[in-house]
């Protein structure tokens, strides 16, 4: 065995353990069915397929034997890709039809088991001389990324394996397949159909007890790979027809109390006698419903083949040409329009005096932000659409006035800024120019500013980021009760979380992104990073936690602070987070947009600087996570081997998933967004509070400044610390796992908190 294989094995074990912890920590408890198929499990499954009660494989096999030539004629493509190819037994009918009369064909089996693939490749090549076999060892998701290179093709997903996904996973699966196939490619699904429950239940409760052994093997595998030491005699297989969901539910029932210990993850699960753990679902299909679902994802039904008893179906689907996505122009108009509407909404309650005054040397007068938004837009629209256009002196003067690098924030009030009404007009007139440039624009792929509407998305993001800065300024005003036009109560916590920390295993992950449409230069390129195993808090540090630090003399204990941190602490003379106030009776309150509210102990602490976060972490016996650790905990899906755009997946943010978008005007309680948890089970990574990391702001290897050095490059190596995740005041357009924010370690005006990590 090579070192590589050993590494992969260790990773696979970690993924298995993580998956168990995810499932057993949930309520009701479940285990992922993908772990049923180790070598023993695969042999047992092959054995199931030969049982008299298990009609699925036989029926599908007969359908393929009889109709493969017809499928060949309908599908046309010479390449067959098969997901979960296993031993490729049934596929032989297909391959025979595809290579009839010595025709050249290509077969791309995809399977997680490299050993299985190697063995089946060798026999297939010997058996079908005109067949080119190109095996892909990996997960389905890894294969999806490569499907385009094999098009035109027919993708096989046989054996009713689709039934082992629940409804939402089925939809996600179809969407991923639709995204990965090219127009005209085919998808052949083998589907077990809804039928007499007695027949179905018999198939999953065979008399010889093989199905039971298959379920029990999941726990035998835990014993083998993770040393869980479970008594397998105390585990029963239970499988029955779930009428309302039209699926067979398969459980492991514990006849005696059991404890499943996962020492590497510091987790232990106590199962009561009689407790059932869902190990598998096997959904049964109705053809009209399935064709309708496929149609929703861009497939048209080409052919449905069933046996005379209507027990099983082969459904051949064709990928329609991709539905027209909204044009780059429309997207750009929408993004810009939304960002502007928000800016105007936020400043609407402010008086002229509040807009023009400098409220803090840390912040600009808000009119400067507004003028800067207009000026930035004016300059970039000219660069993108009219690079040779001449600028008059007046325009150059404006450029200078609103140049963020030339004028530090503290000096901006002294500038001859446009008055509020002028500023409003400047914003409006600039936007009119932008929209008329957009109306005429083309978006050539070779022009990096225009391709995919990059520059317009950048302007919308820039404005969205300034809206958060404006909210920081408002938060620092001491003579205001700010009434935002719409404010919603944040949701409450769903209850205490099972564990305070999660364990993230060592090993490589993909950090950053190669996206050139929305990502900033500092997020690129995507690159592999290896971090040692670590523990990270499931939730951001709360006011309750931080109060314990305060009450334990955290601000007085020199040993908890770095040298610079201690210097800051003495100079700033602070003893608690920026917006906290203690009444004479000892109770704590927090100032929030001019209102004094009792300190919400279950919410993340906010308005702390890096030095405070770092001191707290030391007090707690922990440390801040590096930004690589933070991103791995947020983005990495260990079992799929892919990075998610958001902690919960790739679906865009919504109010159920994260506290973003300036709705609540405060963080929500920890545990309030269970649906937004990351693969490793961390909550609220996106939204609520920005999170300080231990990392200095520096370029990724291979960084190239684009489109201007002043966004990121001039800030590298200048003592800035990276923050991740976004706050309640971050608009979704700028919230993503790869987004990097940065500020100096003494800054407290940000809507920033932190979570802790430690070595494992
Ligand atoms: C692989 N899959 C389609 C099988 C099924 O019928 O759902 C797995 C299985 N589990 C127990 N028996 C068969």
XYZ file of C-alpha atoms and ligand atoms in Angstrom:
773
model
C 0.000 0.000 0.000
C 1.361 3.445 -0.914
C 1.582 6.404 1.454
C -1.081 8.028 -0.681
C -3.460 5.131 -0.097
C -2.715 5.199 3.605
C -3.486 8.934 3.641
C -6.726 8.317 1.782
C -7.666 5.605 4.217
C -7.081 7.867 7.192
C -9.201 10.531 5.496
C -11.955 8.018 4.786
C -11.962 6.957 8.438
C -12.217 10.577 9.536
C -15.068 11.162 7.114
C -16.847 8.078 8.470
C -16.455 9.271 12.051
C -17.602 12.788 11.164
C -20.619 11.430 9.380
C -21.589 9.287 12.382
C -21.263 12.271 14.690
C -23.440 14.358 12.374
C -26.144 11.716 12.223
C -26.186 10.557 15.838
C -26.069 14.159 17.053
C -29.268 14.877 15.144
C -32.805 14.232 16.270
C -34.140 11.798 15.178
C -30.867 9.980 14.745
C -29.669 8.761 11.345
C -26.576 7.306 9.707
C -25.465 7.915 6.156
C -26.184 4.969 3.861
C -23.030 5.621 1.861
C -21.031 3.869 4.600
C -22.963 0.624 4.134
C -20.693 -0.209 1.217
C -17.271 -1.200 2.479
C -15.844 -4.457 1.035
C -18.019 -6.599 3.348
C -21.081 -4.425 2.741
C -20.635 -4.533 -1.030
C -20.426 -8.338 -0.930
C -23.536 -8.484 1.241
C -25.363 -6.156 -1.135
C -24.421 -8.360 -4.111
C -25.857 -11.202 -2.078
C -29.094 -9.247 -1.469
C -29.498 -8.803 -5.221
C -29.604 -12.605 -5.570
C -32.294 -13.145 -2.936
C -35.638 -14.385 -4.282
C -37.531 -11.514 -2.610
C -35.254 -8.799 -4.039
C -36.769 -8.450 -7.507
C -35.128 -5.096 -8.368
C -31.827 -6.237 -9.844
C -33.303 -9.139 -11.803
C -36.027 -6.973 -13.271
C -33.697 -4.176 -14.243
C -31.226 -6.642 -15.702
C -33.931 -8.150 -17.898
C -35.049 -4.713 -19.057
C -31.508 -3.745 -19.990
C -30.894 -7.053 -21.780
C -34.015 -6.576 -23.821
C -33.821 -2.856 -24.586
C -30.142 -1.888 -24.685
C -30.022 -1.638 -28.495
C -33.043 0.582 -28.507
C -31.463 2.801 -25.864
C -28.316 2.964 -27.995
C -30.363 4.149 -30.935
C -32.224 6.732 -28.875
C -29.249 8.092 -26.965
C -26.809 8.199 -29.855
C -23.662 9.049 -27.872
C -20.704 6.662 -27.907
C -19.717 7.431 -24.327
C -21.396 5.864 -21.319
C -20.608 7.251 -17.862
C -21.857 5.243 -14.908
C -22.257 6.550 -11.376
C -21.569 3.903 -8.732
C -20.504 1.347 -11.291
C -19.510 -1.323 -8.750
C -18.775 -4.524 -10.606
C -20.507 -3.200 -13.778
C -22.490 -6.448 -14.090
C -25.768 -5.049 -15.456
C -23.901 -2.524 -17.544
C -22.588 -5.342 -19.697
C -25.877 -5.382 -21.610
C -25.392 -1.721 -22.344
C -21.740 -2.142 -23.302
C -22.601 -5.049 -25.572
C -25.092 -2.883 -27.454
C -22.686 0.050 -27.552
C -19.838 -2.033 -29.054
C -21.955 -4.136 -31.402
C -20.129 -4.976 -34.643
C -16.851 -3.707 -33.263
C -18.077 -0.128 -32.901
C -15.795 2.061 -30.823
C -17.349 3.086 -27.523
C -16.077 4.656 -24.344
C -17.061 3.650 -20.817
C -16.335 5.857 -17.812
C -17.172 3.994 -14.591
C -17.240 6.204 -11.490
C -16.816 4.548 -8.131
C -15.357 5.413 -4.774
C -13.599 2.049 -4.597
C -10.373 2.140 -6.596
C -9.821 -1.616 -6.124
C -13.226 -2.453 -7.544
C -12.628 -0.114 -10.497
C -9.242 -1.559 -11.342
C -10.550 -5.095 -11.310
C -13.614 -4.336 -13.418
C -11.614 -2.225 -15.928
C -9.253 -5.095 -16.604
C -12.028 -7.616 -17.258
C -14.084 -5.197 -19.338
C -11.171 -4.343 -21.597
C -10.536 -8.023 -22.196
C -14.216 -8.684 -22.801
C -14.929 -5.727 -25.131
C -11.961 -5.096 -27.420
C -13.458 -1.972 -29.032
C -14.250 -0.420 -25.672
C -12.070 2.325 -24.226
C -12.375 2.303 -20.441
C -11.552 5.494 -18.510
C -12.212 4.869 -14.836
C -12.792 7.726 -12.398
C -12.113 6.879 -8.764
C -13.913 9.380 -6.579
C -17.189 10.771 -5.359
C -20.087 11.612 -7.653
C -19.467 15.282 -7.044
C -15.878 14.955 -8.201
C -17.114 13.166 -11.336
C -19.736 15.851 -12.051
C -16.963 18.393 -12.358
C -15.535 16.363 -15.264
C -18.654 15.353 -17.170
C -18.362 18.076 -19.789
C -15.107 16.669 -21.097
C -16.858 13.362 -21.938
C -19.889 14.876 -23.700
C -21.772 13.742 -25.800
C -22.612 11.014 -23.341
C -25.227 8.926 -21.609
C -25.032 8.981 -17.830
C -26.246 5.834 -16.077
C -27.649 5.829 -12.594
C -29.058 2.345 -12.213
C -30.393 0.033 -9.549
C -32.847 2.635 -8.208
C -29.939 4.156 -6.315
C -31.739 7.477 -6.662
C -34.214 6.044 -4.154
C -31.565 6.080 -1.451
C -31.641 9.888 -1.479
C -34.391 11.736 0.320
C -36.592 14.172 -1.598
C -34.467 17.270 -1.097
C -31.274 15.376 -1.914
C -32.949 14.009 -5.059
C -33.733 17.540 -6.201
C -30.180 18.665 -5.432
C -28.819 15.633 -7.280
C -30.894 16.339 -10.395
C -29.840 19.931 -10.312
C -26.148 19.035 -10.097
C -26.495 16.507 -12.914
C -28.390 19.018 -15.057
C -25.677 21.613 -14.420
C -22.910 19.181 -15.317
C -24.375 17.736 -18.501
C -24.333 19.475 -21.853
C -27.473 20.003 -23.890
C -28.338 16.785 -25.738
C -26.613 14.484 -23.199
C -28.773 11.680 -21.820
C -29.439 10.389 -18.331
C -30.695 6.833 -17.863
C -32.306 6.209 -14.487
C -33.255 2.789 -13.139
C -36.263 3.318 -10.850
C -38.104 0.949 -8.567
C -41.816 1.733 -8.732
C -44.481 2.062 -6.024
C -46.265 -1.280 -5.625
C -47.919 -3.628 -3.156
C -46.327 -2.898 0.254
C -46.120 -6.637 1.005
C -43.859 -7.147 -2.023
C -41.754 -4.166 -1.081
C -41.399 -5.113 2.568
C -40.406 -8.665 1.623
C -37.608 -7.327 -0.603
C -36.078 -5.559 2.384
C -36.671 -8.378 4.885
C -35.432 -11.431 2.997
C -35.921 -14.755 4.703
C -32.222 -15.605 4.601
C -31.460 -12.528 6.711
C -28.990 -10.960 4.263
C -30.653 -7.532 4.446
C -30.380 -7.713 8.230
C -26.686 -8.596 7.964
C -26.233 -5.679 5.552
C -27.683 -3.198 8.075
C -25.724 -4.737 10.928
C -22.535 -4.499 8.896
C -22.654 -0.714 9.250
C -22.013 -1.217 12.965
C -19.557 -4.018 12.324
C -17.684 -1.518 10.156
C -17.721 0.996 13.020
C -16.197 -1.675 15.216
C -13.558 -2.539 12.596
C -12.570 0.972 11.599
C -13.319 3.066 14.640
C -12.992 0.540 17.448
C -16.499 1.254 18.754
C -16.814 -2.174 20.298
C -20.559 -2.494 19.809
C -22.424 -5.653 20.599
C -23.837 -6.577 17.196
C -26.248 -9.090 18.700
C -28.084 -6.198 20.287
C -28.797 -4.573 16.899
C -31.884 -5.537 14.924
C -32.766 -4.717 11.349
C -36.206 -3.108 10.962
C -37.559 -2.250 7.500
C -41.091 -1.169 6.692
C -43.152 0.711 4.128
C -43.605 4.367 5.000
C -46.911 5.060 3.306
C -46.917 8.845 3.467
C -43.402 9.195 2.066
C -43.678 6.264 -0.305
C -40.431 4.730 0.755
C -39.001 1.836 2.699
C -37.435 3.096 5.915
C -34.636 0.955 7.275
C -33.537 1.223 10.882
C -31.107 -0.335 13.271
C -32.971 -0.981 16.495
C -30.943 -1.274 19.696
C -32.416 -4.006 21.857
C -30.148 -3.042 24.740
C -28.685 0.259 25.822
C -25.463 1.072 23.956
C -22.802 3.746 23.938
C -21.050 4.735 20.725
C -17.762 6.395 21.561
C -15.824 8.455 19.042
C -12.802 9.435 21.105
C -11.047 11.178 18.217
C -13.945 13.574 17.956
C -14.506 13.810 21.695
C -18.040 12.602 21.153
C -20.001 9.880 22.815
C -23.602 8.913 22.087
C -25.835 7.016 24.477
C -28.550 4.988 22.789
C -31.465 3.812 24.871
C -32.844 0.284 24.687
C -35.463 0.263 21.914
C -33.989 3.311 20.152
C -34.080 3.238 16.358
C -31.439 4.794 14.122
C -32.425 5.385 10.498
C -29.720 3.810 8.338
C -31.281 3.982 4.903
C -34.331 5.058 2.958
C -35.335 3.425 -0.301
C -37.810 5.624 -2.086
C -40.163 4.150 -4.657
C -41.172 6.130 -7.715
C -44.172 7.005 -9.857
C -43.234 7.735 -13.440
C -45.383 10.842 -14.033
C -44.046 12.436 -10.839
C -40.475 11.593 -11.723
C -40.752 12.935 -15.255
C -42.254 16.138 -13.866
C -39.389 16.461 -11.361
C -36.861 15.833 -14.134
C -38.593 18.449 -16.312
C -38.229 21.007 -13.524
C -34.500 20.423 -13.716
C -34.183 20.779 -17.462
C -34.713 17.205 -18.691
C -37.209 15.917 -21.216
C -38.364 12.318 -21.102
C -37.269 10.421 -24.207
C -38.363 6.911 -23.367
C -39.868 4.978 -20.463
C -39.376 1.229 -20.402
C -41.131 -0.963 -17.825
C -41.673 -4.683 -17.285
C -45.174 -6.161 -17.729
C -45.824 -6.031 -13.944
C -44.785 -2.380 -13.794
C -42.350 -3.280 -11.030
C -39.367 -1.360 -12.332
C -38.673 1.321 -14.929
C -35.844 2.581 -17.063
C -36.321 6.267 -17.696
C -34.253 7.835 -20.463
C -34.022 11.613 -20.140
C -32.374 14.178 -22.372
C -30.806 17.412 -21.162
C -32.604 20.294 -22.785
C -30.584 23.304 -23.875
C -29.960 25.260 -20.697
C -32.848 27.546 -19.864
C -31.785 31.058 -20.698
C -30.228 32.585 -17.609
C -31.074 36.220 -16.996
C -28.758 38.285 -19.123
C -25.633 39.814 -17.662
C -27.255 43.185 -18.232
C -30.364 42.298 -16.229
C -28.330 40.822 -13.391
C -26.175 43.930 -13.267
C -29.208 46.214 -13.241
C -30.780 44.172 -10.485
C -27.661 44.095 -8.287
C -27.028 47.808 -8.658
C -30.681 48.659 -8.089
C -30.871 46.612 -4.899
C -27.698 48.056 -3.428
C -28.874 51.602 -4.138
C -32.323 51.062 -2.695
C -30.711 49.855 0.522
C -28.296 52.793 0.775
C -31.126 55.271 0.407
C -33.312 53.383 2.866
C -30.594 53.381 5.540
C -29.810 57.086 5.324
C -33.446 58.204 4.989
C -34.025 58.584 8.772
C -30.895 60.757 9.197
C -30.938 64.546 9.360
C -28.630 66.727 7.293
C -26.575 67.419 10.393
C -26.215 63.708 11.178
C -25.159 63.048 7.619
C -22.497 65.735 7.544
C -20.979 65.563 11.021
C -17.910 63.480 11.773
C -19.097 61.279 14.596
C -15.847 59.458 15.224
C -12.327 59.813 13.930
C -12.646 56.175 12.875
C -15.402 56.927 10.440
C -16.095 59.307 7.592
C -18.971 61.734 7.666
C -21.743 59.768 5.954
C -21.885 62.287 3.081
C -18.316 61.315 2.265
C -19.369 57.649 1.959
C -22.236 58.661 -0.293
C -20.078 60.856 -2.515
C -17.430 58.142 -2.600
C -20.002 55.556 -3.738
C -21.011 57.844 -6.620
C -17.436 58.735 -7.503
C -16.205 55.143 -7.437
C -19.039 54.228 -9.772
C -18.354 57.168 -12.063
C -14.673 56.243 -12.362
C -15.155 52.513 -12.934
C -17.976 52.882 -15.418
C -15.730 55.232 -17.408
C -12.795 52.807 -17.229
C -14.962 49.907 -18.317
C -17.110 51.522 -20.967
C -15.242 54.607 -22.126
C -11.568 54.235 -21.193
C -10.429 57.004 -23.574
C -13.098 59.470 -22.508
C -11.763 62.826 -21.274
C -12.294 64.031 -17.723
C -12.626 67.716 -16.986
C -11.017 69.455 -14.020
C -14.200 69.283 -12.022
C -14.316 65.500 -12.399
C -10.674 65.189 -11.385
C -11.338 67.314 -8.322
C -14.144 64.954 -7.340
C -11.874 61.956 -7.871
C -9.356 63.484 -5.487
C -11.968 64.462 -2.912
C -13.330 60.949 -2.659
C -10.011 59.120 -2.902
C -9.951 56.846 0.166
C -6.170 56.445 0.123
C -5.390 60.174 -0.221
C -7.675 61.131 2.685
C -7.626 59.108 5.902
C -11.043 58.868 7.555
C -10.162 61.278 10.374
C -9.480 64.103 7.879
C -12.505 63.728 5.666
C -14.741 66.167 7.560
C -12.317 68.952 6.667
C -12.744 68.385 2.935
C -14.944 70.599 0.802
C -17.484 67.786 0.471
C -20.626 68.062 -1.587
C -23.627 69.122 0.461
C -26.252 66.466 1.080
C -28.599 67.553 -1.679
C -25.709 67.791 -4.160
C -24.524 64.428 -3.085
C -27.956 62.939 -3.727
C -27.917 64.433 -7.198
C -24.396 63.130 -7.810
C -25.517 59.621 -6.884
C -28.538 59.891 -9.140
C -26.765 61.368 -12.154
C -23.963 58.859 -11.947
C -26.445 56.023 -11.791
C -28.239 57.365 -14.856
C -24.935 57.340 -16.744
C -24.241 53.821 -15.508
C -27.595 52.539 -16.645
C -27.320 54.122 -20.047
C -23.800 52.663 -20.453
C -25.230 49.297 -19.395
C -28.043 49.536 -21.901
C -25.491 49.820 -24.712
C -22.881 47.468 -23.234
C -21.542 44.217 -24.538
C -19.720 41.859 -22.193
C -16.862 40.381 -24.206
C -15.165 37.399 -22.575
C -11.683 38.815 -23.283
C -12.383 42.019 -21.358
C -11.830 41.186 -17.677
C -13.765 44.243 -16.454
C -16.842 43.568 -18.543
C -16.856 39.767 -18.871
C -19.780 38.368 -16.903
C -20.552 41.888 -15.677
C -17.596 41.871 -13.255
C -17.329 45.618 -12.910
C -21.052 46.080 -12.277
C -21.082 43.371 -9.623
C -18.011 45.034 -8.100
C -19.846 48.374 -7.919
C -22.868 46.748 -6.305
C -20.607 44.963 -3.795
C -18.729 48.167 -3.083
C -21.973 49.992 -2.337
C -23.208 47.081 -0.217
C -19.962 47.182 1.795
C -20.330 50.932 2.341
C -23.846 50.412 3.646
C -22.312 48.353 6.457
C -19.738 51.077 7.079
C -22.562 53.622 7.271
C -24.290 51.450 9.871
C -21.065 51.345 11.878
C -21.029 55.145 11.812
C -24.648 55.300 12.962
C -23.865 52.860 15.763
C -21.150 55.283 16.969
C -23.486 58.331 17.050
C -24.244 59.100 20.644
C -27.203 61.405 20.198
C -29.494 59.301 18.116
C -32.264 56.783 18.384
C -32.012 55.280 14.981
C -35.245 53.830 13.683
C -34.440 51.717 10.670
C -37.308 51.451 8.202
C -37.700 47.745 8.806
C -36.415 45.771 11.715
C -37.295 42.198 12.617
C -36.757 40.408 15.868
C -33.970 37.866 15.450
C -35.110 34.256 15.832
C -34.552 32.489 19.130
C -32.194 29.621 19.737
C -33.654 26.206 19.032
C -32.073 24.874 22.201
C -28.682 24.005 23.577
C -26.273 22.476 21.124
C -25.016 18.987 21.818
C -21.340 19.918 21.956
C -19.445 23.152 22.342
C -16.764 22.301 19.807
C -16.374 20.296 16.647
C -13.293 18.468 15.503
C -11.968 19.151 12.026
C -9.591 16.459 10.801
C -6.193 17.125 9.293
C -5.761 16.987 5.584
C -6.011 19.077 2.488
C -8.878 21.323 1.458
C -9.407 23.876 -1.278
C -9.118 27.410 0.045
C -10.228 30.467 -1.906
C -11.858 30.490 -5.299
C -11.184 30.961 -8.997
C -14.469 32.796 -9.528
C -13.945 35.876 -11.704
C -17.464 37.253 -11.629
C -18.034 38.148 -7.990
C -14.928 37.268 -5.998
C -12.362 39.904 -5.130
C -8.736 39.473 -6.146
C -7.715 38.615 -2.556
C -10.010 35.534 -2.565
C -8.145 34.075 -5.565
C -6.703 31.697 -6.600
C -8.235 28.510 -5.221
C -5.331 26.550 -3.736
C -4.834 23.438 -1.694
C -4.060 24.025 1.975
C -3.206 21.398 4.538
C -4.067 22.217 8.125
C -3.374 19.947 11.093
C -6.351 18.595 12.967
C -8.052 21.207 15.166
C -11.083 21.876 17.303
C -13.265 24.884 16.719
C -16.230 26.280 18.653
C -19.605 25.436 17.185
C -20.828 28.976 17.844
C -19.360 32.425 18.234
C -18.369 33.416 21.771
C -21.430 34.782 23.556
C -21.966 37.776 25.829
C -22.390 35.248 28.628
C -18.964 33.760 27.951
C -17.346 37.142 27.576
C -18.914 38.442 30.786
C -17.225 35.598 32.670
C -13.914 36.783 31.255
C -14.680 40.362 32.339
C -15.733 39.243 35.807
C -12.661 37.079 36.128
C -10.518 40.180 35.742
C -9.698 39.450 32.100
C -8.997 43.122 31.384
C -6.676 43.404 34.372
C -4.581 40.289 33.880
C -1.456 41.214 31.930
C -0.596 37.572 31.225
C -3.667 37.190 29.009
C -2.610 39.915 26.590
C 0.056 40.253 23.938
C 2.515 43.149 24.483
C 0.746 45.351 21.908
C -2.626 44.238 23.167
C -1.742 45.269 26.711
C -0.418 48.616 25.482
C -3.704 49.159 23.671
C -5.672 48.110 26.720
C -3.833 50.663 28.889
C -4.002 53.484 26.335
C -7.652 52.925 25.515
C -8.382 52.345 29.191
C -11.204 49.916 28.547
C -12.634 47.160 30.718
C -15.434 45.738 28.576
C -16.666 45.607 24.957
C -17.273 48.905 23.210
C -21.036 49.206 23.605
C -21.459 47.649 27.059
C -22.536 49.713 30.056
C -22.759 48.632 33.681
C -25.450 50.158 35.882
C -24.766 51.055 39.482
C -26.610 47.899 40.561
C -24.115 45.835 38.588
C -26.411 44.815 35.727
C -25.120 45.063 32.211
C -26.713 46.815 29.260
C -25.696 47.291 25.691
C -26.101 50.359 23.493
C -27.572 49.476 20.120
C -28.350 52.276 17.704
C -29.048 54.710 20.494
C -31.161 52.339 22.559
C -30.047 50.865 25.848
C -31.055 47.231 26.072
C -30.272 44.562 28.669
C -27.243 42.585 27.597
C -28.536 39.518 25.719
C -26.424 36.785 27.228
C -27.152 34.205 24.559
C -26.058 36.439 21.674
C -22.533 36.596 20.269
C -20.383 39.284 21.811
C -19.991 42.185 19.385
C -17.805 45.297 19.052
C -14.682 43.706 20.420
C -11.304 44.250 18.829
C -8.751 41.626 17.884
C -6.733 42.231 21.070
C -9.790 41.529 23.222
C -10.683 38.427 21.212
C -7.121 37.162 21.495
C -6.991 37.792 25.266
C -10.318 36.053 25.791
C -9.150 33.023 23.812
C -6.030 32.769 25.990
C -8.145 33.043 29.128
C -10.359 30.225 27.818
C -7.299 28.028 27.171
C -7.860 28.344 23.458
C -6.755 30.510 20.551
C -8.302 32.253 17.557
C -8.594 30.095 14.437
C -6.387 30.906 11.494
C -8.343 31.988 8.461
C -7.502 28.680 6.773
C -9.010 26.847 9.750
C -12.055 29.093 9.695
C -12.582 28.528 5.973
C -12.125 24.783 6.243
C -14.690 24.629 9.068
C -17.071 26.762 7.001
C -16.642 25.462 3.484
C -15.193 22.000 3.341
C -17.433 19.002 2.755
C -15.167 16.167 3.755
C -17.259 13.391 2.240
C -17.780 15.065 -1.117
C -14.287 16.511 -1.316
C -15.661 19.873 -2.427
C -15.921 23.373 -1.003
C -19.315 24.933 -0.361
C -20.025 28.532 -1.273
C -21.882 29.041 2.017
C -21.620 26.942 5.200
C -24.923 25.167 4.496
C -24.214 24.491 0.812
C -24.568 26.399 -2.413
C -28.136 27.680 -2.026
C -28.177 31.465 -1.669
C -28.659 32.943 1.816
C -32.221 33.241 3.138
C -33.624 34.408 6.490
C -33.840 30.783 7.737
C -30.162 30.141 7.042
C -28.304 33.151 8.363
C -28.679 36.509 10.039
C -27.532 38.763 7.212
C -28.912 41.679 5.250
C -29.573 44.375 7.850
C -32.846 42.897 9.066
C -32.372 42.364 12.790
C -29.995 45.190 13.730
C -28.359 42.874 16.231
C -26.880 39.382 16.286
C -29.269 36.510 16.998
C -28.903 34.042 19.857
C -26.427 31.250 19.230
C -28.206 28.168 17.945
C -30.855 30.234 16.146
C -29.906 29.013 12.666
C -29.593 25.207 12.788
C -30.264 24.968 9.042
C -27.271 27.149 8.344
C -24.747 24.822 10.002
C -21.622 23.839 8.089
C -20.620 20.288 7.167
C -18.645 19.974 10.401
C -21.573 21.322 12.408
C -20.476 24.906 13.104
C -23.326 27.370 13.472
C -23.616 30.991 12.416
C -20.349 31.190 10.532
C -22.009 33.560 8.102
C -23.952 36.477 9.517
C -24.461 37.765 13.085
C -20.868 38.911 13.712
C -17.695 39.095 11.682
C -15.183 36.753 13.251
C -11.626 37.771 13.990
C -9.043 35.201 12.934
C -5.419 34.924 14.023
C -4.223 35.590 10.456
C -2.537 38.667 9.055
C -3.973 39.927 5.794
C -1.639 38.552 3.111
C -1.935 37.426 -0.504
C -2.638 33.829 -1.428
C 0.111 32.123 -3.441
C -0.366 33.192 -7.057
C -2.263 36.378 -6.136
C -2.661 38.893 -8.960
C -4.051 42.359 -8.160
C -7.234 43.059 -10.090
C -8.706 45.408 -11.042
C -6.902 47.882 -8.762
C -4.136 47.555 -6.211
C -5.899 49.811 -3.708
C -8.573 47.246 -2.910
C -6.315 44.595 -1.411
C -2.683 44.797 -2.384
C -1.754 48.005 -0.596
C -3.142 46.533 2.631
C -1.074 43.354 2.625
C 1.623 43.193 5.301
C 0.416 46.363 7.064
C -0.640 44.832 10.349
C -4.243 44.114 9.377
C -5.983 41.056 10.804
C -8.431 39.042 8.743
C -12.083 38.738 9.707
C -14.395 36.198 8.177
C -18.047 35.452 7.817
C -20.029 38.695 7.680
C -22.358 40.220 10.247
C -26.097 40.921 10.527
C -25.246 44.156 8.665
C -23.644 42.409 5.686
C -25.666 42.205 2.510
C -25.850 38.690 1.011
C -24.048 39.866 -2.115
C -20.836 40.126 -0.107
C -21.372 37.146 2.182
C -19.583 33.947 1.176
C -17.162 31.458 2.667
C -14.202 32.844 0.744
C -14.787 36.543 1.480
C -11.943 38.195 3.400
C -12.441 41.319 5.475
C -9.607 42.981 7.360
C -8.978 45.705 9.901
C -6.418 46.807 12.442
C -6.289 44.789 15.674
C -7.469 47.716 17.824
C -10.670 48.414 15.882
C -13.952 47.952 17.727
C -16.413 49.747 15.477
C -16.930 46.674 13.278
C -19.854 44.379 13.963
C -17.243 41.862 14.987
C -16.960 39.061 17.492
C -15.082 35.780 17.258
C -15.086 32.080 17.955
C -12.216 30.119 19.458
C -10.254 27.143 18.258
C -7.569 24.911 19.696
C -5.117 22.258 18.593
C -6.435 18.731 18.669
C -28.611 0.249 -3.638
N -29.998 0.437 -3.326
C -30.761 0.814 -4.509
C -30.617 -0.652 -2.559
C -32.130 -0.418 -2.382
O -32.891 -1.293 -2.755
O -32.497 0.664 -1.919
C -29.943 -0.793 -1.212
C -30.556 -1.843 -0.313
N -30.644 -1.745 0.983
C -31.185 -2.802 1.512
N -31.478 -3.588 0.529
C -31.101 -3.004 -0.615
